[in-house]
Coordinates of N, CA and C in Angstrom, one line a residue:
M8 N -6.4 125.2 -65.7 CA -7.7 125.4 -66.2 C -7.7 126.6 -67.1
D9 N -8.1 126.5 -68.3 CA -8.0 127.6 -69.3 C -9.4 128.3 -69.3
G10 N -9.3 129.6 -69.6 CA -10.5 130.4 -69.8 C -11.4 130.5 -68.5
P11 N -10.9 130.8 -67.3 CA -11.7 130.7 -66.1 C -12.7 131.9 -66.1
I12 N -13.8 131.6 -65.3 CA -14.7 132.7 -65.0 C -14.0 133.6 -64.0
T13 N -14.0 134.9 -64.3 CA -13.2 135.8 -63.4 C -14.0 136.5 -62.4
Q14 N -15.3 136.3 -62.4 CA -16.2 136.9 -61.4 C -15.8 136.4 -60.0
P15 N -15.6 137.2 -59.0 CA -15.2 136.7 -57.7 C -16.3 135.9 -57.1
A16 N -15.9 135.0 -56.2 CA -16.9 134.1 -55.5 C -17.7 134.9 -54.5
P17 N -19.0 134.8 -54.5 CA -19.8 135.5 -53.5 C -19.4 135.1 -52.1
A18 N -19.2 136.1 -51.2 CA -18.8 135.9 -49.8 C -17.6 135.0 -49.7
A19 N -16.7 135.0 -50.6 CA -15.5 134.1 -50.6 C -14.7 134.4 -49.3
D20 N -14.8 135.6 -48.8 CA -14.0 135.9 -47.6 C -14.4 135.2 -46.4
L21 N -15.6 134.5 -46.5 CA -16.0 133.7 -45.3 C -15.4 132.2 -45.4
I22 N -14.9 131.8 -46.5 CA -14.5 130.4 -46.6 C -13.2 130.2 -45.9
G23 N -12.2 131.1 -46.0 CA -10.9 130.9 -45.3 C -11.1 130.7 -43.8
P24 N -11.8 131.7 -43.2 CA -11.9 131.5 -41.7 C -12.7 130.2 -41.3
A25 N -13.6 129.8 -42.2 CA -14.4 128.5 -41.9 C -13.4 127.3 -42.0
I26 N -12.5 127.3 -42.9 CA -11.5 126.3 -43.0 C -10.6 126.3 -41.8
R27 N -10.1 127.5 -41.5 CA -9.2 127.6 -40.3 C -9.9 127.1 -39.0
S28 N -11.2 127.5 -38.8 CA -11.9 127.1 -37.7 C -12.1 125.6 -37.6
A29 N -12.4 124.9 -38.7 CA -12.6 123.5 -38.7 C -11.2 122.8 -38.5
R30 N -10.2 123.3 -39.0 CA -8.9 122.7 -38.8 C -8.4 122.8 -37.4
E31 N -8.6 123.9 -36.8 CA -8.2 124.1 -35.4 C -9.0 123.3 -34.5
A32 N -10.3 123.2 -34.8 CA -11.2 122.4 -33.9 C -10.8 121.0 -33.9
Q33 N -10.2 120.5 -34.9 CA -9.8 119.1 -35.0 C -8.3 118.9 -34.6
G34 N -7.7 120.0 -34.2 CA -6.3 119.9 -33.8 C -5.3 119.5 -34.9
I35 N -5.6 119.9 -36.1 CA -4.8 119.6 -37.3 C -3.9 120.8 -37.6
S36 N -2.6 120.5 -37.7 CA -1.7 121.6 -38.0 C -1.8 122.0 -39.5
L37 N -1.3 123.2 -39.8 CA -1.2 123.7 -41.2 C -0.4 122.7 -42.0
R38 N 0.7 122.2 -41.5 CA 1.6 121.3 -42.2 C 0.9 120.0 -42.5
E39 N 0.2 119.5 -41.5 CA -0.5 118.2 -41.7 C -1.6 118.3 -42.7
L40 N -2.4 119.4 -42.7 CA -3.5 119.6 -43.6 C -2.9 119.7 -45.0
A41 N -1.8 120.5 -45.1 CA -1.2 120.7 -46.5 C -0.7 119.3 -47.0
R42 N -0.2 118.5 -46.1 CA 0.3 117.2 -46.6 C -0.8 116.3 -47.1
R43 N -2.0 116.4 -46.4 CA -3.1 115.6 -46.8 C -3.7 115.9 -48.2
I44 N -3.6 117.2 -48.6 CA -4.2 117.6 -49.8 C -3.1 117.9 -50.9
G45 N -1.8 117.7 -50.5 CA -0.8 117.8 -51.5 C -0.5 119.3 -52.0
V46 N -0.5 120.2 -51.0 CA -0.1 121.6 -51.3 C 0.8 122.0 -50.2
S47 N 1.4 123.2 -50.3 CA 2.3 123.7 -49.3 C 1.6 124.3 -48.1
P48 N 2.2 124.3 -46.9 CA 1.6 124.9 -45.8 C 1.4 126.4 -46.0
S49 N 2.3 127.0 -46.7 CA 2.1 128.5 -46.9 C 0.8 128.8 -47.7
F50 N 0.5 127.9 -48.7 CA -0.7 128.1 -49.4 C -1.9 127.9 -48.5
V51 N -1.9 126.9 -47.7 CA -3.1 126.8 -46.7 C -3.2 128.0 -45.9
S52 N -2.1 128.5 -45.4 CA -2.1 129.7 -44.5 C -2.7 130.9 -45.3
Q53 N -2.3 131.1 -46.5 CA -2.8 132.2 -47.3 C -4.3 132.0 -47.6
L54 N -4.7 130.8 -47.9 CA -6.1 130.5 -48.1 C -6.9 130.9 -46.9
E55 N -6.5 130.5 -45.7 CA -7.2 130.7 -44.5 C -7.3 132.2 -44.2
R56 N -6.3 133.0 -44.7 CA -6.3 134.4 -44.5 C -6.9 135.2 -45.7
N57 N -7.5 134.5 -46.6 CA -8.1 135.1 -47.8 C -7.0 135.8 -48.7
K58 N -5.8 135.3 -48.6 CA -4.7 135.9 -49.5 C -4.5 135.1 -50.7
A59 N -5.1 133.9 -50.8 CA -5.0 133.1 -52.0 C -6.4 132.6 -52.4
N60 N -6.5 132.4 -53.7 CA -7.8 132.0 -54.3 C -7.7 130.5 -54.8
A61 N -8.2 129.6 -54.0 CA -8.1 128.2 -54.3 C -9.1 127.8 -55.5
S62 N -8.7 126.8 -56.2 CA -9.6 126.2 -57.2 C -10.7 125.4 -56.4
V63 N -11.8 125.1 -57.1 CA -12.8 124.3 -56.5 C -12.3 123.0 -56.2
G64 N -11.4 122.4 -57.0 CA -10.8 121.1 -56.7 C -10.1 121.1 -55.4
T65 N -9.3 122.2 -55.1 CA -8.6 122.3 -53.9 C -9.5 122.4 -52.7
L66 N -10.6 123.2 -52.9 CA -11.6 123.3 -51.8 C -12.2 121.9 -51.5
Y67 N -12.5 121.2 -52.6 CA -13.1 119.8 -52.4 C -12.1 119.0 -51.7
A68 N -10.8 119.0 -52.0 CA -9.9 118.2 -51.3 C -9.8 118.6 -49.8
L69 N -9.9 119.9 -49.6 CA -9.9 120.4 -48.2 C -11.0 119.9 -47.4
V70 N -12.3 120.0 -47.9 CA -13.4 119.5 -47.1 C -13.4 118.0 -46.9
E71 N -12.8 117.3 -47.9 CA -12.7 115.8 -47.7 C -11.7 115.5 -46.6
A72 N -10.6 116.3 -46.6 CA -9.5 116.0 -45.6 C -10.0 116.4 -44.2
L73 N -10.9 117.4 -44.1 CA -11.4 117.9 -42.8 C -12.7 117.1 -42.4
G74 N -13.2 116.3 -43.2 CA -14.4 115.5 -42.9 C -15.6 116.4 -42.9
L75 N -15.6 117.5 -43.7 CA -16.7 118.4 -43.8 C -17.5 118.1 -45.1
S76 N -18.6 118.7 -45.2 CA -19.3 118.8 -46.5 C -19.2 120.2 -47.1
L77 N -19.2 120.3 -48.4 CA -19.0 121.6 -49.0 C -20.2 122.5 -48.6
D78 N -21.3 121.9 -48.3 CA -22.5 122.6 -47.9 C -22.2 123.5 -46.7
E79 N -21.4 123.0 -45.8 CA -21.0 123.8 -44.6 C -20.3 125.0 -44.9
L80 N -19.7 125.1 -46.1 CA -18.9 126.3 -46.6 C -19.7 127.1 -47.5
M81 N -20.8 126.6 -48.0 CA -21.7 127.3 -49.0 C -22.3 128.5 -48.3
V82 N -22.4 129.6 -49.0 CA -22.9 130.9 -48.4 C -24.0 131.4 -49.4
K83 N -24.9 132.2 -48.8 CA -25.8 132.9 -49.7 C -25.3 134.3 -49.9
D84 N -25.5 134.8 -51.1 CA -25.1 136.1 -51.5 C -25.8 137.1 -50.7
S85 N -25.1 137.8 -49.8 CA -25.8 138.8 -49.0 C -26.4 139.9 -49.8
A86 N -25.9 140.2 -51.0 CA -26.5 141.2 -51.8 C -27.9 140.8 -52.3
S87 N -28.1 139.5 -52.3 CA -29.4 139.0 -52.8 C -30.4 138.8 -51.7
V88 N -29.9 138.4 -50.6 CA -30.9 138.0 -49.5 C -30.8 138.8 -48.3
G89 N -29.8 139.7 -48.2 CA -29.7 140.6 -47.0 C -29.1 139.8 -45.9
D90 N -29.5 140.3 -44.6 CA -28.9 139.6 -43.5 C -29.7 138.4 -43.0
T91 N -30.9 138.2 -43.5 CA -31.7 137.1 -43.1 C -32.1 136.3 -44.3
D92 N -32.6 135.1 -44.0 CA -33.1 134.2 -45.1 C -34.3 134.9 -45.8
A93 N -34.3 134.7 -47.2 CA -35.2 135.4 -48.0 C -36.7 135.0 -47.6
A94 N -36.9 133.8 -47.3 CA -38.2 133.3 -47.0 C -38.6 133.5 -45.5
G95 N -37.5 133.8 -44.7 CA -37.8 134.1 -43.3 C -38.3 132.9 -42.5
D96 N -38.0 131.6 -43.1 CA -38.5 130.5 -42.4 C -37.6 129.8 -41.5
G97 N -36.3 130.3 -41.5 CA -35.3 129.7 -40.6 C -35.1 128.2 -40.9
S98 N -35.2 127.8 -42.1 CA -35.0 126.4 -42.4 C -33.6 126.0 -42.1
Q99 N -33.3 124.8 -41.6 CA -32.0 124.3 -41.3 C -31.7 123.0 -42.0
P100 N -30.5 122.7 -42.2 CA -30.1 121.4 -42.8 C -30.4 120.3 -41.8
P101 N -30.5 119.1 -42.3 CA -30.8 117.9 -41.4 C -29.7 117.9 -40.3
S102 N -30.1 117.5 -39.1 CA -29.2 117.5 -38.0 C -28.1 116.5 -38.2
A103 N -27.0 116.7 -37.5 CA -25.8 115.8 -37.5 C -26.2 114.4 -37.1
A104 N -27.1 114.4 -36.1 CA -27.6 113.1 -35.6 C -28.3 112.3 -36.7
F105 N -29.1 113.0 -37.4 CA -29.9 112.3 -38.5 C -28.9 111.8 -39.6
V106 N -27.9 112.6 -40.0 CA -26.9 112.2 -41.0 C -26.2 111.0 -40.4
D107 N -25.8 111.0 -39.2 CA -25.1 109.8 -38.6 C -26.0 108.6 -38.7
Q108 N -27.3 108.8 -38.4 CA -28.2 107.6 -38.5 C -28.2 107.1 -39.9
V109 N -28.3 108.0 -40.9 CA -28.3 107.5 -42.3 C -27.0 106.8 -42.6
R110 N -25.9 107.3 -42.2 CA -24.6 106.6 -42.4 C -24.6 105.3 -41.8
G111 N -25.1 105.2 -40.6 CA -25.0 103.9 -39.9 C -26.0 102.9 -40.5
N112 N -27.0 103.3 -41.1 CA -28.0 102.4 -41.7 C -28.0 102.5 -43.2
S113 N -26.8 102.7 -43.8 CA -26.7 102.9 -45.3 C -27.2 101.7 -46.1
Q114 N -27.3 100.5 -45.5 CA -27.7 99.4 -46.2 C -29.2 99.4 -46.4
D115 N -29.9 100.1 -45.5 CA -31.4 100.2 -45.6 C -31.8 101.6 -45.1
V116 N -31.9 102.5 -46.0 CA -32.2 103.9 -45.6 C -33.7 104.0 -45.1
R117 N -34.5 103.0 -45.3 CA -35.9 103.0 -44.8 C -35.9 103.1 -43.3
I118 N -34.8 102.7 -42.6 CA -34.8 102.7 -41.2 C -34.8 104.1 -40.7
A119 N -34.1 105.0 -41.4 CA -34.0 106.4 -41.0 C -35.2 107.2 -41.4
E120 N -35.5 108.1 -40.5 CA -36.7 109.0 -40.8 C -36.2 110.1 -41.7
W121 N -37.0 110.3 -42.7 CA -36.7 111.4 -43.7 C -36.8 112.7 -43.0
P122 N -35.9 113.7 -43.3 CA -36.0 115.0 -42.6 C -37.2 115.8 -43.2
P123 N -37.8 116.6 -42.4 CA -38.9 117.4 -42.9 C -38.5 118.4 -43.9
V124 N -39.3 118.7 -44.9 CA -39.1 119.8 -45.8 C -39.7 121.1 -45.3
E125 N -38.9 121.9 -44.7 CA -39.5 123.1 -44.0 C -39.8 124.2 -45.0
A126 N -39.1 124.3 -46.1 CA -39.3 125.3 -47.1 C -39.3 124.7 -48.5
P127 N -40.4 124.4 -49.1 CA -40.4 123.8 -50.4 C -39.7 124.6 -51.5
M128 N -39.9 125.9 -51.5 CA -39.4 126.7 -52.6 C -38.0 127.3 -52.3
Q129 N -37.2 127.2 -53.3 CA -35.8 127.9 -53.3 C -35.8 129.0 -54.3
P130 N -36.0 130.3 -53.9 CA -35.9 131.4 -54.8 C -34.6 131.5 -55.6
A131 N -34.7 131.9 -56.8 CA -33.6 132.0 -57.7 C -32.5 132.9 -57.2
G132 N -32.9 134.0 -56.5 CA -31.9 135.0 -56.1 C -31.2 134.7 -54.8
S133 N -31.5 133.6 -54.1 CA -30.9 133.3 -52.8 C -30.3 131.9 -52.7
R134 N -29.8 131.4 -53.7 CA -29.3 130.0 -53.7 C -28.0 130.0 -52.9
A135 N -27.7 129.0 -52.1 CA -26.4 128.7 -51.6 C -25.5 128.4 -52.7
R136 N -24.3 128.9 -52.7 CA -23.4 128.7 -53.8 C -21.9 128.7 -53.4
V137 N -21.2 128.1 -54.3 CA -19.7 128.1 -54.2 C -19.2 128.4 -55.6
Q138 N -18.4 129.4 -55.8 CA -17.8 129.8 -57.1 C -16.3 130.0 -57.0
F139 N -15.6 129.4 -57.9 CA -14.2 129.5 -58.0 C -13.9 129.6 -59.5
P140 N -12.7 130.0 -59.9 CA -12.4 130.1 -61.3 C -12.8 129.0 -62.2
G141 N -13.7 129.3 -63.1 CA -14.1 128.3 -64.1 C -15.4 127.5 -63.8
V142 N -15.8 127.4 -62.5 CA -16.9 126.5 -62.2 C -17.8 127.2 -61.1
L143 N -19.1 127.0 -61.2 CA -20.0 127.6 -60.3 C -21.0 126.5 -59.9
W144 N -21.3 126.3 -58.6 CA -22.3 125.4 -58.2 C -23.3 126.2 -57.4
E145 N -24.6 125.9 -57.6 CA -25.7 126.5 -56.8 C -26.6 125.4 -56.4
R146 N -26.9 125.4 -55.1 CA -27.8 124.4 -54.6 C -29.3 124.7 -54.9
L147 N -30.0 123.8 -55.4 CA -31.4 124.1 -55.8 C -32.4 123.7 -54.7
T148 N -32.0 123.2 -53.5 CA -32.8 123.0 -52.4 C -32.5 124.0 -51.3
R149 N -33.6 124.4 -50.5 CA -33.4 125.4 -49.5 C -32.4 124.9 -48.5
A150 N -32.5 123.7 -48.1 CA -31.6 123.1 -47.1 C -30.9 121.9 -47.7
A151 N -29.8 121.5 -47.0 CA -29.1 120.3 -47.5 C -29.9 119.1 -47.4
D152 N -29.8 118.1 -48.3 CA -30.5 116.9 -48.3 C -29.5 115.7 -48.2
P153 N -29.7 114.8 -47.2 CA -28.7 113.8 -47.0 C -28.8 112.7 -48.1
F154 N -29.8 112.7 -48.9 CA -29.9 111.6 -49.9 C -29.6 112.0 -51.3
V155 N -29.7 113.3 -51.7 CA -29.5 113.7 -53.0 C -28.8 115.1 -53.1
E156 N -28.0 115.3 -54.1 CA -27.4 116.6 -54.4 C -28.1 117.2 -55.6
F157 N -28.9 118.2 -55.5 CA -29.7 118.8 -56.6 C -29.1 120.2 -56.9
L158 N -28.4 120.4 -58.0 CA -27.6 121.5 -58.3 C -27.8 122.2 -59.6
H159 N -27.6 123.5 -59.7 CA -27.5 124.2 -61.0 C -26.0 124.4 -61.1
V160 N -25.4 124.0 -62.2 CA -23.9 124.1 -62.4 C -23.6 124.9 -63.6
E161 N -22.4 125.5 -63.6 CA -21.9 126.2 -64.8 C -20.4 125.9 -64.9
Y162 N -20.1 125.5 -66.1 CA -18.7 125.3 -66.5 C -18.3 126.3 -67.5
G163 N -17.3 127.1 -67.2 CA -16.9 128.1 -68.2 C -16.1 127.5 -69.3
P164 N -15.9 128.3 -70.4 CA -15.0 127.8 -71.5 C -13.6 127.4 -71.0
G165 N -13.2 126.2 -71.4 CA -11.9 125.7 -71.0 C -11.8 125.1 -69.7
S166 N -12.9 125.0 -68.9 CA -12.9 124.4 -67.6 C -13.1 122.9 -67.7
S167 N -12.8 122.2 -66.6 CA -13.0 120.8 -66.5 C -13.1 120.4 -65.1
S168 N -13.7 119.2 -64.9 CA -13.8 118.7 -63.5 C -12.5 118.1 -63.0
C169 N -11.6 117.7 -63.8 CA -10.4 117.0 -63.4 C -9.5 116.9 -64.6
A170 N -8.2 116.5 -64.4 CA -7.3 116.3 -65.4 C -7.7 115.0 -66.2
P171 N -7.3 114.9 -67.5 CA -7.7 113.8 -68.3 C -7.1 112.5 -67.7
D172 N -6.0 112.5 -67.0 CA -5.3 111.3 -66.4 C -5.7 111.1 -65.0
N173 N -6.7 111.9 -64.5 CA -7.0 111.8 -63.0 C -8.6 111.8 -62.9
M174 N -9.2 111.0 -63.6 CA -10.7 111.0 -63.7 C -11.3 110.7 -62.3
M175 N -12.5 111.2 -62.0 CA -13.1 111.1 -60.7 C -14.0 109.9 -60.7
R176 N -14.1 109.3 -59.5 CA -15.2 108.3 -59.2 C -15.5 108.3 -57.8
H177 N -16.8 108.0 -57.5 CA -17.3 108.1 -56.1 C -18.6 107.3 -56.1
G178 N -19.2 107.2 -54.9 CA -20.5 106.5 -54.8 C -21.6 107.2 -55.4
G179 N -22.7 106.5 -55.7 CA -23.9 107.1 -56.2 C -24.2 107.0 -57.7
R180 N -25.2 107.7 -58.2 CA -25.5 107.7 -59.6 C -25.8 109.2 -60.0
E181 N -25.4 109.6 -61.2 CA -25.5 111.0 -61.6 C -26.5 111.1 -62.8
Y182 N -27.1 112.3 -62.7 CA -28.0 112.6 -63.8 C -27.7 114.1 -64.2
G183 N -27.6 114.4 -65.4 CA -27.3 115.7 -65.9 C -28.2 116.1 -67.0
Y184 N -28.7 117.4 -67.0 CA -29.5 117.9 -68.1 C -29.0 119.3 -68.5
V185 N -28.6 119.5 -69.8 CA -28.0 120.7 -70.2 C -29.1 121.7 -70.6
I186 N -29.0 122.9 -70.0 CA -29.9 124.0 -70.3 C -29.4 124.9 -71.4
S187 N -28.1 125.3 -71.4 CA -27.5 126.1 -72.4 C -26.1 125.7 -72.6
G188 N -25.5 126.1 -73.8 CA -24.1 125.7 -74.0 C -24.0 124.3 -74.3
R189 N -22.7 123.8 -74.3 CA -22.4 122.4 -74.5 C -21.4 121.9 -73.5
I190 N -21.4 120.6 -73.2 CA -20.4 120.1 -72.3 C -20.0 118.7 -72.8
S191 N -18.8 118.3 -72.5 CA -18.3 117.0 -72.9 C -18.3 116.2 -71.6
V192 N -18.9 115.0 -71.6 CA -18.9 114.1 -70.5 C -18.2 112.8 -70.9
Q193 N -17.1 112.4 -70.2 CA -16.5 111.2 -70.5 C -16.8 110.2 -69.3
V194 N -17.3 109.0 -69.7 CA -17.6 108.0 -68.7 C -16.9 106.7 -69.1
G195 N -15.9 106.4 -68.4 CA -15.0 105.3 -68.8 C -14.3 105.6 -70.1
F196 N -14.4 104.7 -71.1 CA -13.8 105.0 -72.4 C -14.7 105.7 -73.4
D197 N -15.9 106.0 -72.9 CA -16.9 106.6 -73.8 C -17.0 108.1 -73.6
R198 N -17.2 108.9 -74.6 CA -17.3 110.3 -74.5 C -18.6 110.8 -75.2
Y199 N -19.3 111.7 -74.5 CA -20.6 112.2 -75.0 C -20.5 113.7 -75.0
E200 N -21.0 114.3 -76.1 CA -21.1 115.8 -76.2 C -22.6 116.1 -76.1
L201 N -22.9 116.9 -75.0 CA -24.3 117.2 -74.7 C -24.5 118.7 -75.1
S202 N -25.7 118.8 -75.8 CA -26.2 120.2 -76.2 C -27.5 120.4 -75.4
P203 N -28.0 121.7 -75.5 CA -29.3 122.0 -74.8 C -30.4 121.0 -75.1
G204 N -31.0 120.5 -74.0 CA -32.0 119.5 -74.1 C -31.5 118.1 -73.9
D205 N -30.2 117.8 -74.1 CA -29.6 116.5 -73.9 C -29.5 116.2 -72.4
A206 N -29.5 114.9 -72.1 CA -29.3 114.5 -70.7 C -28.4 113.3 -70.7
V207 N -27.8 113.0 -69.5 CA -26.9 111.9 -69.3 C -27.1 111.3 -68.0
T208 N -27.0 109.9 -67.9 CA -27.1 109.2 -66.6 C -25.9 108.2 -66.6
F209 N -25.3 108.1 -65.4 CA -24.2 107.1 -65.3 C -23.9 106.8 -63.9
D210 N -23.3 105.6 -63.7 CA -22.9 105.2 -62.4 C -21.6 106.0 -62.0
S211 N -21.7 106.6 -60.8 CA -20.6 107.5 -60.4 C -19.3 106.8 -60.0
M212 N -19.4 105.5 -59.9 CA -18.2 104.7 -59.6 C -17.4 104.4 -60.8
T213 N -18.0 104.7 -62.0 CA -17.2 104.6 -63.3 C -16.4 105.8 -63.4
P214 N -15.1 105.8 -63.6 CA -14.3 107.0 -63.8 C -14.9 107.9 -64.8
H215 N -15.0 109.2 -64.4 CA -15.7 110.1 -65.3 C -15.1 111.5 -65.2
R216 N -15.4 112.3 -66.3 CA -14.8 113.7 -66.3 C -15.8 114.6 -67.1
L217 N -16.0 115.8 -66.6 CA -16.8 116.8 -67.3 C -15.8 117.9 -67.8
S218 N -16.0 118.3 -69.0 CA -15.1 119.4 -69.5 C -15.9 120.3 -70.5
N219 N -15.5 121.5 -70.6 CA -16.1 122.4 -71.6 C -15.0 123.0 -72.5
P220 N -14.8 122.3 -73.6 CA -13.8 122.7 -74.6 C -14.3 123.8 -75.6
F221 N -15.5 124.2 -75.3 CA -16.2 125.1 -76.3 C -16.0 126.6 -75.9
D222 N -16.6 127.5 -76.7 CA -16.3 128.9 -76.5 C -17.4 129.6 -75.8
E223 N -18.4 128.9 -75.2 CA -19.4 129.5 -74.4 C -19.7 128.7 -73.1
P224 N -20.1 129.4 -72.0 CA -20.4 128.6 -70.8 C -21.5 127.6 -71.0
C225 N -21.4 126.6 -70.2 CA -22.5 125.6 -70.2 C -23.2 125.6 -68.9
Q226 N -24.5 125.7 -68.9 CA -25.3 125.7 -67.7 C -26.1 124.4 -67.7
A227 N -26.2 123.7 -66.6 CA -26.9 122.5 -66.5 C -27.5 122.3 -65.2
V228 N -28.5 121.3 -65.1 CA -29.0 120.9 -63.8 C -28.3 119.5 -63.6
W229 N -27.7 119.4 -62.4 CA -27.0 118.1 -62.1 C -27.5 117.5 -60.8
V230 N -27.7 116.2 -60.8 CA -28.2 115.5 -59.6 C -27.4 114.3 -59.3
V231 N -27.0 114.2 -58.1 CA -26.2 113.0 -57.6 C -27.1 112.3 -56.5
V232 N -27.4 111.1 -56.8 CA -28.3 110.3 -55.8 C -27.5 109.2 -55.1
G233 N -27.7 109.1 -53.8 CA -27.1 108.0 -53.1 C -25.6 108.0 -52.9
R234 N -25.0 109.2 -53.0 CA -23.5 109.2 -52.8 C -23.1 108.7 -51.4
R235 N -23.8 109.3 -50.4 CA -23.4 109.0 -49.0 C -23.7 107.6 -48.5
G236 N -24.8 107.0 -49.1 CA -25.2 105.6 -48.7 C -24.6 104.5 -49.5
D237 N -23.7 104.9 -50.5 CA -23.1 103.9 -51.4 C -21.8 103.4 -50.8
E238 N -21.8 102.1 -50.3 CA -20.6 101.6 -49.6 C -19.5 101.5 -50.6
R239 N -19.8 101.4 -51.9 CA -18.7 101.2 -52.9 C -17.7 102.4 -52.9
G240 N -18.3 103.6 -52.5 CA -17.5 104.8 -52.6 C -16.5 104.9 -51.4
R241 N -16.7 104.0 -50.4 CA -15.8 104.1 -49.2 C -14.3 103.8 -49.6
G242 N -14.2 102.9 -50.7 CA -12.9 102.5 -51.1 C -12.3 103.4 -52.2
A243 N -13.0 104.4 -52.6 CA -12.5 105.3 -53.7 C -11.4 106.1 -53.2
P244 N -10.4 106.5 -54.0 CA -9.3 107.3 -53.5 C -9.7 108.7 -53.2
T245 N -9.1 109.3 -52.2 CA -9.4 110.7 -51.9 C -9.0 111.6 -53.1
P246 N -9.9 112.5 -53.5 CA -9.6 113.4 -54.7 C -8.4 114.2 -54.4
T247 N -7.6 114.4 -55.5 CA -6.5 115.3 -55.4 C -6.9 116.7 -55.6
A248 N -6.0 117.7 -55.4 CA -6.4 119.1 -55.3 C -6.9 119.6 -56.7
D249 N -6.6 118.9 -57.8 CA -6.9 119.5 -59.1 C -8.3 118.9 -59.6
V250 N -9.0 118.1 -58.7 CA -10.3 117.6 -59.1 C -11.3 118.6 -58.7
T251 N -12.2 119.0 -59.7 CA -13.2 120.0 -59.4 C -14.5 119.5 -59.8
H252 N -14.8 118.3 -59.3 CA -16.1 117.7 -59.6 C -17.1 118.1 -58.6
L253 N -18.3 117.6 -58.7 CA -19.4 117.9 -57.8 C -19.0 117.6 -56.4
P254 N -19.2 118.5 -55.4 CA -18.8 118.2 -54.1 C -19.8 117.4 -53.3
S255 N -19.5 117.0 -52.1 CA -20.4 116.3 -51.3 C -21.1 117.3 -50.5
L256 N -22.4 117.6 -50.8 CA -23.1 118.8 -50.3 C -23.8 118.6 -48.9
P257 N -24.4 117.4 -48.7 CA -25.2 117.3 -47.5 C -24.5 117.6 -46.2
A258 N -25.0 118.3 -45.3 CA -24.4 118.6 -44.1 C -24.9 117.7 -43.0

């Protein structure tokens, strides 16, 4: 990835121990986890000890291999929100039981009860986020939502979601709206260059790629609807470590 954003990830020192904890809880060895995501065991060890800086794509491959959501690794910038939630409402993501219910009833989500919205407002200074070289994701909801991923994203100059010969596909439908800068979106054989005010909509099962070949960062609002309830995505291949597309956020 060329021209990466060099600003360090907020609270990145928390991600390594979280990965190690999840791996050990599932009884997965370093070697086995490394095999699943196509990297060396020494790299996984260094990542868990915060001695290596993984790309977002590697992080995405890790959470997929561990059966986690990226939201479980997202952190709030302590410099912005202090030791407690900015709103002090103690809002929590939907329970695991609720998410299991949604998964089990994916053909008809009306069967599942919608989780309550405990805190309608998400202040700009306390968004949950993940940042690695080139790409930044910030969640625009206070808590994880099992039905939609609502994000503010930034792609730095030279960054991309995946290699040109390894385009991404998964369940759901995507909507993007560019706030500033420009971004190239390839959907199947078609390519679109989006400028401020432009929007795009596409079926996420169609192979697609986001890239920023321009000389300024692109900021956009990105929405993925129905990823977890889309049975078509169950047969999609596991992303390889160089894929840096939108993660599966709901916890």
